[in-house]
Tab-separated table of C-alpha atoms in Angstrom:
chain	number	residue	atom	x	y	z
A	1	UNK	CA	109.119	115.365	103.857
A	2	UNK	CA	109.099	115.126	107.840
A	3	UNK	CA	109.849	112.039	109.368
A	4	UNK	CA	107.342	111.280	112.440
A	5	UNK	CA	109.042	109.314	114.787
A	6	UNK	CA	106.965	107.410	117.724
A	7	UNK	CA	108.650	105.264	120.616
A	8	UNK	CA	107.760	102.042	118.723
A	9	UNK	CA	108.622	103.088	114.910
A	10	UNK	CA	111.982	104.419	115.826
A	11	UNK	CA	113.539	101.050	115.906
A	12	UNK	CA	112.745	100.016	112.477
A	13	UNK	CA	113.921	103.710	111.067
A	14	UNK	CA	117.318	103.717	112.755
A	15	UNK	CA	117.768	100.036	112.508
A	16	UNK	CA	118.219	100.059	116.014
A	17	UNK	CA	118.497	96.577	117.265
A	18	UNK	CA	114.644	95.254	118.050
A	19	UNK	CA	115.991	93.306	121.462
A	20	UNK	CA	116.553	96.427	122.860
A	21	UNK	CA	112.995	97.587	122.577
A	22	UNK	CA	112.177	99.330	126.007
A	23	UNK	CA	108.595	100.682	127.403
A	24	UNK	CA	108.857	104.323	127.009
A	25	UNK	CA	112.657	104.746	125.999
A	26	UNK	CA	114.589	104.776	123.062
A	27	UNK	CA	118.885	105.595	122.933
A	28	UNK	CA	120.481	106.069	119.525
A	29	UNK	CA	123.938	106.955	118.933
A	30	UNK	CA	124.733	109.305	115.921
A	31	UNK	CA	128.388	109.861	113.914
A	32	UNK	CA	129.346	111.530	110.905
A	33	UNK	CA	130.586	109.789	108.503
A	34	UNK	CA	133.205	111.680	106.189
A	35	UNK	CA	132.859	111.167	102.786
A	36	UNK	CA	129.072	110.237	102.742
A	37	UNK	CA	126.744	113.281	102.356
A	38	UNK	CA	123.865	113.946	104.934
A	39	UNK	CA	120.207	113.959	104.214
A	40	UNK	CA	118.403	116.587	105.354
A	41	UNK	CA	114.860	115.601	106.600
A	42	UNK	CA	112.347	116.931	108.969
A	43	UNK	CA	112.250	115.339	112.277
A	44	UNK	CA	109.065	115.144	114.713
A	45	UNK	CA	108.798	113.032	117.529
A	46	UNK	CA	105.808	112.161	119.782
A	47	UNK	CA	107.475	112.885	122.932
A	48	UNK	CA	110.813	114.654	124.335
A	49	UNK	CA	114.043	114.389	123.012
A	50	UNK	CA	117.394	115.069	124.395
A	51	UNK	CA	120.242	115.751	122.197
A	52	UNK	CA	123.785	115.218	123.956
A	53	UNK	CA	126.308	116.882	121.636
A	54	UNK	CA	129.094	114.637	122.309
A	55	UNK	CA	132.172	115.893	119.830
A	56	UNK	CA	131.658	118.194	116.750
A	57	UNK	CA	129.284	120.190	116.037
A	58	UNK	CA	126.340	120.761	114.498
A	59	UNK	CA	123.796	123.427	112.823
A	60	UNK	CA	119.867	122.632	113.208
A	61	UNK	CA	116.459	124.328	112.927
A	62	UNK	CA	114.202	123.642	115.806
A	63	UNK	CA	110.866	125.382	115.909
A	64	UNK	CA	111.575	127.378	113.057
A	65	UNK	CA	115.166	129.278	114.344
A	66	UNK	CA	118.368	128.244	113.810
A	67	UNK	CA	120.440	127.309	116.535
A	68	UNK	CA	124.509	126.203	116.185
A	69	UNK	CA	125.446	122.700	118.964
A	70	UNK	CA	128.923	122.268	120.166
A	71	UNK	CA	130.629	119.532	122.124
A	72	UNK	CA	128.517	119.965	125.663
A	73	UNK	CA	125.579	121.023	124.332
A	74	UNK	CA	122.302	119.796	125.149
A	75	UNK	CA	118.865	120.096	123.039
A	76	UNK	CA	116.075	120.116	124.575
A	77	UNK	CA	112.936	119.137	122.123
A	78	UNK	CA	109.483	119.311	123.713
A	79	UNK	CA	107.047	116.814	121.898
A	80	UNK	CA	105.862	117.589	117.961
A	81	UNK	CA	108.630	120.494	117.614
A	82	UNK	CA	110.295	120.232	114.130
A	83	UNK	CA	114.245	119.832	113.939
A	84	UNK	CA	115.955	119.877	110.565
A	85	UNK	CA	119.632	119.401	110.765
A	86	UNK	CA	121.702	121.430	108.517
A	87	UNK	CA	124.940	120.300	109.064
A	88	UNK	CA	127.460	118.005	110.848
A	89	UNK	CA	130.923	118.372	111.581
A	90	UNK	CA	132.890	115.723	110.357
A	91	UNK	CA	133.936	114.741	113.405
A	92	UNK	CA	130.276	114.762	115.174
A	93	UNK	CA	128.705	112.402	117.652
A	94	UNK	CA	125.354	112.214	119.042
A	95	UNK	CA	123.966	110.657	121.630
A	96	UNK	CA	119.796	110.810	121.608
A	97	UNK	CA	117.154	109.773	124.319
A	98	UNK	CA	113.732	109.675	123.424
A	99	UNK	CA	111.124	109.450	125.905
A	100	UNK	CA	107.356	109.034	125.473
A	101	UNK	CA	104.817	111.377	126.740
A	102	UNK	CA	103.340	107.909	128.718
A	103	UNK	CA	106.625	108.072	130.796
A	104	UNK	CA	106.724	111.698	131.031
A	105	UNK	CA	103.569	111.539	132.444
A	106	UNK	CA	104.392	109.408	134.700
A	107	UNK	CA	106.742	111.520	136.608
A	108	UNK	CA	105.403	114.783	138.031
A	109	UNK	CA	109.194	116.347	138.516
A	110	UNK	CA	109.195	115.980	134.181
A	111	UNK	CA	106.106	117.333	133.165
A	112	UNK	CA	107.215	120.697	132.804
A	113	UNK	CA	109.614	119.877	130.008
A	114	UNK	CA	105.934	119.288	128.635
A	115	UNK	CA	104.649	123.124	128.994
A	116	UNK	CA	107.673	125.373	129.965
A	117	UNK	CA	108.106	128.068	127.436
A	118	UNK	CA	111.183	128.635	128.322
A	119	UNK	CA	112.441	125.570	127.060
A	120	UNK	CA	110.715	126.039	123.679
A	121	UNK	CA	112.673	129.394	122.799
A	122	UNK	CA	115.806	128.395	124.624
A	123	UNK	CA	115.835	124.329	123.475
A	124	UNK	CA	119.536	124.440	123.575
A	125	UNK	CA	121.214	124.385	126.831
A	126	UNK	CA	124.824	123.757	128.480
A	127	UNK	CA	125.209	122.603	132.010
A	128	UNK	CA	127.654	124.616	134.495
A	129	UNK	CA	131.364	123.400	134.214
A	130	UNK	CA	131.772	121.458	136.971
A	131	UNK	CA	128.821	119.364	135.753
A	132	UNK	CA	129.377	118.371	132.101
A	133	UNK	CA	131.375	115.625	133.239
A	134	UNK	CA	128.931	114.072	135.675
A	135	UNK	CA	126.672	114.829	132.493
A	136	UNK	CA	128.958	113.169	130.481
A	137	UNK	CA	129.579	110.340	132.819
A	138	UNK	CA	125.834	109.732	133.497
A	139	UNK	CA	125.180	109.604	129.441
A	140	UNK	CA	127.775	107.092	129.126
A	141	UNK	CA	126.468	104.740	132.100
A	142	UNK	CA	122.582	105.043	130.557
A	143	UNK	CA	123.874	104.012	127.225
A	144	UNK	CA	125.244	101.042	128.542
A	145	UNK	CA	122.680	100.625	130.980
A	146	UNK	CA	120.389	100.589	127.359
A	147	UNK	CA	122.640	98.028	125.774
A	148	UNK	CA	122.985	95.431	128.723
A	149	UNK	CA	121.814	92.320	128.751
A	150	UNK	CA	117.949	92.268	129.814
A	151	UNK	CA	117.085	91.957	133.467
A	152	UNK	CA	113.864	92.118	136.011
A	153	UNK	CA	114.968	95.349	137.296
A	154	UNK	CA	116.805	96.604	134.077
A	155	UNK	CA	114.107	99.053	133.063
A	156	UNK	CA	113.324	100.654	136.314
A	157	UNK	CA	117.319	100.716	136.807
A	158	UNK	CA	117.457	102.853	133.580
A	159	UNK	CA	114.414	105.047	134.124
A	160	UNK	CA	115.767	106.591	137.214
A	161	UNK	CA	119.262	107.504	135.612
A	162	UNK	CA	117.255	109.205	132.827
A	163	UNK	CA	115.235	110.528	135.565
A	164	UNK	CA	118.501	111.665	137.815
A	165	UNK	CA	119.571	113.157	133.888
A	166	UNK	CA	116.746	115.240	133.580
A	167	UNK	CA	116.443	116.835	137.180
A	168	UNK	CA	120.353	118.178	136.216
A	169	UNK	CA	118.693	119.282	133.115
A	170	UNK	CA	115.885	121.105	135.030
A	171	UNK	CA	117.941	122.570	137.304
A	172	UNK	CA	120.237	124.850	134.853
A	173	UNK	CA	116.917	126.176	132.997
A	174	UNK	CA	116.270	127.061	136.846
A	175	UNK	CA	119.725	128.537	136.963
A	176	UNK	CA	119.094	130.570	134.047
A	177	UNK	CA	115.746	131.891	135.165
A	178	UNK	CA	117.353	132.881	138.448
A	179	UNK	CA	120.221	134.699	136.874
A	180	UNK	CA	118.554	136.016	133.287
A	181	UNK	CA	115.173	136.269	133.844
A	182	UNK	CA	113.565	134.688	130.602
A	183	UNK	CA	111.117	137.530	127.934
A	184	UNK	CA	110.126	136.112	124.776
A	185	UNK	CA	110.683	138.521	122.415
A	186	UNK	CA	108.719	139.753	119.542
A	187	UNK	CA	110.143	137.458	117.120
A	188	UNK	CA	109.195	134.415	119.718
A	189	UNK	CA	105.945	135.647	119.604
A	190	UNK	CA	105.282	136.301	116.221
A	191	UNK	CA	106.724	132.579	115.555
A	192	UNK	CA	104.746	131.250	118.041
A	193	UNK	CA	101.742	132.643	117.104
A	194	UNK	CA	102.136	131.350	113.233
A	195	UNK	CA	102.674	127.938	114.378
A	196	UNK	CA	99.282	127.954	116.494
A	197	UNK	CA	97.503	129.310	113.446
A	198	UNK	CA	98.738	127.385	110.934
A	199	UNK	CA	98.657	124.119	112.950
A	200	UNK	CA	94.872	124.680	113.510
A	201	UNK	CA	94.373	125.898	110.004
A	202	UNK	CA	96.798	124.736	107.432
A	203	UNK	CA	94.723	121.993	105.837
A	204	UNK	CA	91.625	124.791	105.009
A	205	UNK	CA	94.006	127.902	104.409
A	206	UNK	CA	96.857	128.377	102.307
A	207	UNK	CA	96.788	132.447	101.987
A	208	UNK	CA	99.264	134.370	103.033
A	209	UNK	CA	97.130	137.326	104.101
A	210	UNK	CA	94.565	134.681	105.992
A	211	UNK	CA	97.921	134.446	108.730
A	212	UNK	CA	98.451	137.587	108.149
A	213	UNK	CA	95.435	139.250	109.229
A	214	UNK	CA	95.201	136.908	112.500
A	215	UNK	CA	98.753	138.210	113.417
A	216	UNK	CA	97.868	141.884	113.131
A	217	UNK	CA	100.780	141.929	110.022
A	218	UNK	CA	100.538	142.805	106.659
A	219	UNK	CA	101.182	139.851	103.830
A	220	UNK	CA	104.651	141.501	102.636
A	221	UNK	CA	105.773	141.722	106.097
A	222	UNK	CA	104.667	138.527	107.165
A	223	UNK	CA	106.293	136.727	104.462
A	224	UNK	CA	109.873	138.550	104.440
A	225	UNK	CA	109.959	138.376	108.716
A	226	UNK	CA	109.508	134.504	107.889
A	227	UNK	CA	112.045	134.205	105.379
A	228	UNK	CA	114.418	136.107	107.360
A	229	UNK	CA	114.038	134.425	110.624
A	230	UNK	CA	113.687	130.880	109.603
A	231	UNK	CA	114.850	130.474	105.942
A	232	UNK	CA	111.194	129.295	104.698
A	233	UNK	CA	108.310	130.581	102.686
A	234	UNK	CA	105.109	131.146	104.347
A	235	UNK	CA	103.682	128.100	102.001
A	236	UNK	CA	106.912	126.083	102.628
A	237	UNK	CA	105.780	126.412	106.634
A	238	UNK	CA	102.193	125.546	105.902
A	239	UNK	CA	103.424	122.249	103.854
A	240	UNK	CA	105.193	121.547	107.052
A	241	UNK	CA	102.077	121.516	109.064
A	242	UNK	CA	100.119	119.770	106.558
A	243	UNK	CA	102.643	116.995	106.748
A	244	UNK	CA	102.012	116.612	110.619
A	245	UNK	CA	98.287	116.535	109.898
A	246	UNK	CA	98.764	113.383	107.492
């Protein structure tokens, strides 16, 4: 079953300490614990999240594909994208920020983590050398920025380090563009255009050849591209959207 995660119910799921309750932010730190077997579940949040991969590694689904995190990496998750994690390294830390669409909003310079499409085929990202470890450094100082003691200033302190964060963010998917100019390809598209159809439709329809016939496919094709690319049945994605609908 997926978990929805808001801003405000995040706290009670993690157990994350209630006194540190900010407006429009939420930091949780991840580890592995050896010995004590993971629990796969179905994330969704209601806003972006940013994964820092900060040891180990890890294996996740996001949007369907399968994507492999390594010390350095960063994932990108634009808001209502699924993420499944697979698998942890035993030695695996995490370092999460969620932010809320209200602060998002808020700040022109971060909308387009909103609508880019090049951050929803390419959610997982790695800053140029010489900048993981102002990356690194800047996680480290927001955490404990997170943690310190409350004062007038201490949320507008934080918001611009997240704010500094993100622009370094923005600026290698820029990087990228420059350098690789980004094509979705036909499996992007074909993914894409499932997950519009059955997020408008999967309450009323639950045939395979309904999607199938909307995407120009045939059924058999449909379902074994599906399987293929993202490890799921056609119904198994469907259940997923119906989930989000409840």
């Amino acid at each position: 079953m997926a978990l929805f995660l808001t801003p405000d119910n995040v706290y009670k799921l993690y157990h994350i300490d209630p006194s540190k309750k900010m407006e429009g932010i939420v930091i949780l730190y991840q580890q592995n614990h050896p010995g004590k077997e993971y629990t796969e579940h179905t994330r969704v949040f209601d806003g972006i999240l940013l994964g820092f991969m900060i040891q180990g590694s890890m294996k996740a689904q996001i949007h369907f594909l399968e994507y492999e995190l390594n010390a350095g990496d960063i994932a990108v998750l634009q808001p209502q994208l699924m993420i499944d994690t697979k698998s942890l390294s035993e030695d695996a830390e995490i370092v999460t920020i969620g932010l809320s669409l209200d602060f998002i909003t808020a700040f022109p310079i971060l909308r387009e983590f909103v609508m880019n499409h090049q951050i929803r085929w390419q959610p997982v990202i790695r800053l140029q050398p010489e900048e993981t470890g102002l990356q690194k450094e800047l996680v480290t100082l927001i955490q404990n920025f997170y943690h310190k003691s409350s004062s007038p200033r201490k949320t507008e302190m934080l918001r611009h380090l997240v704010i500094a964060l993100m622009c370094m963010i923005s600026e290698a998917y820029s990087g990228l563009a420059d350098h690789h100019h980004f094509t979705k390809s036909r499996t992007h598209e074909i993914i894409y255009e499932f997950y519009l159809f059955i997020a408008k439709y999967a309450t009323q329809q639950r045939s395979v050849k309904f999607y199938a016939e909307n995407l120009h496919l045939t059924p058999q094709y449909l379902a074994s591209f599906l399987k293929q690319k993202t490890g799921k049945s056609v119904l198994q994605l469907i259940d997923h959207a119906m989930i989000l609908h409840a």
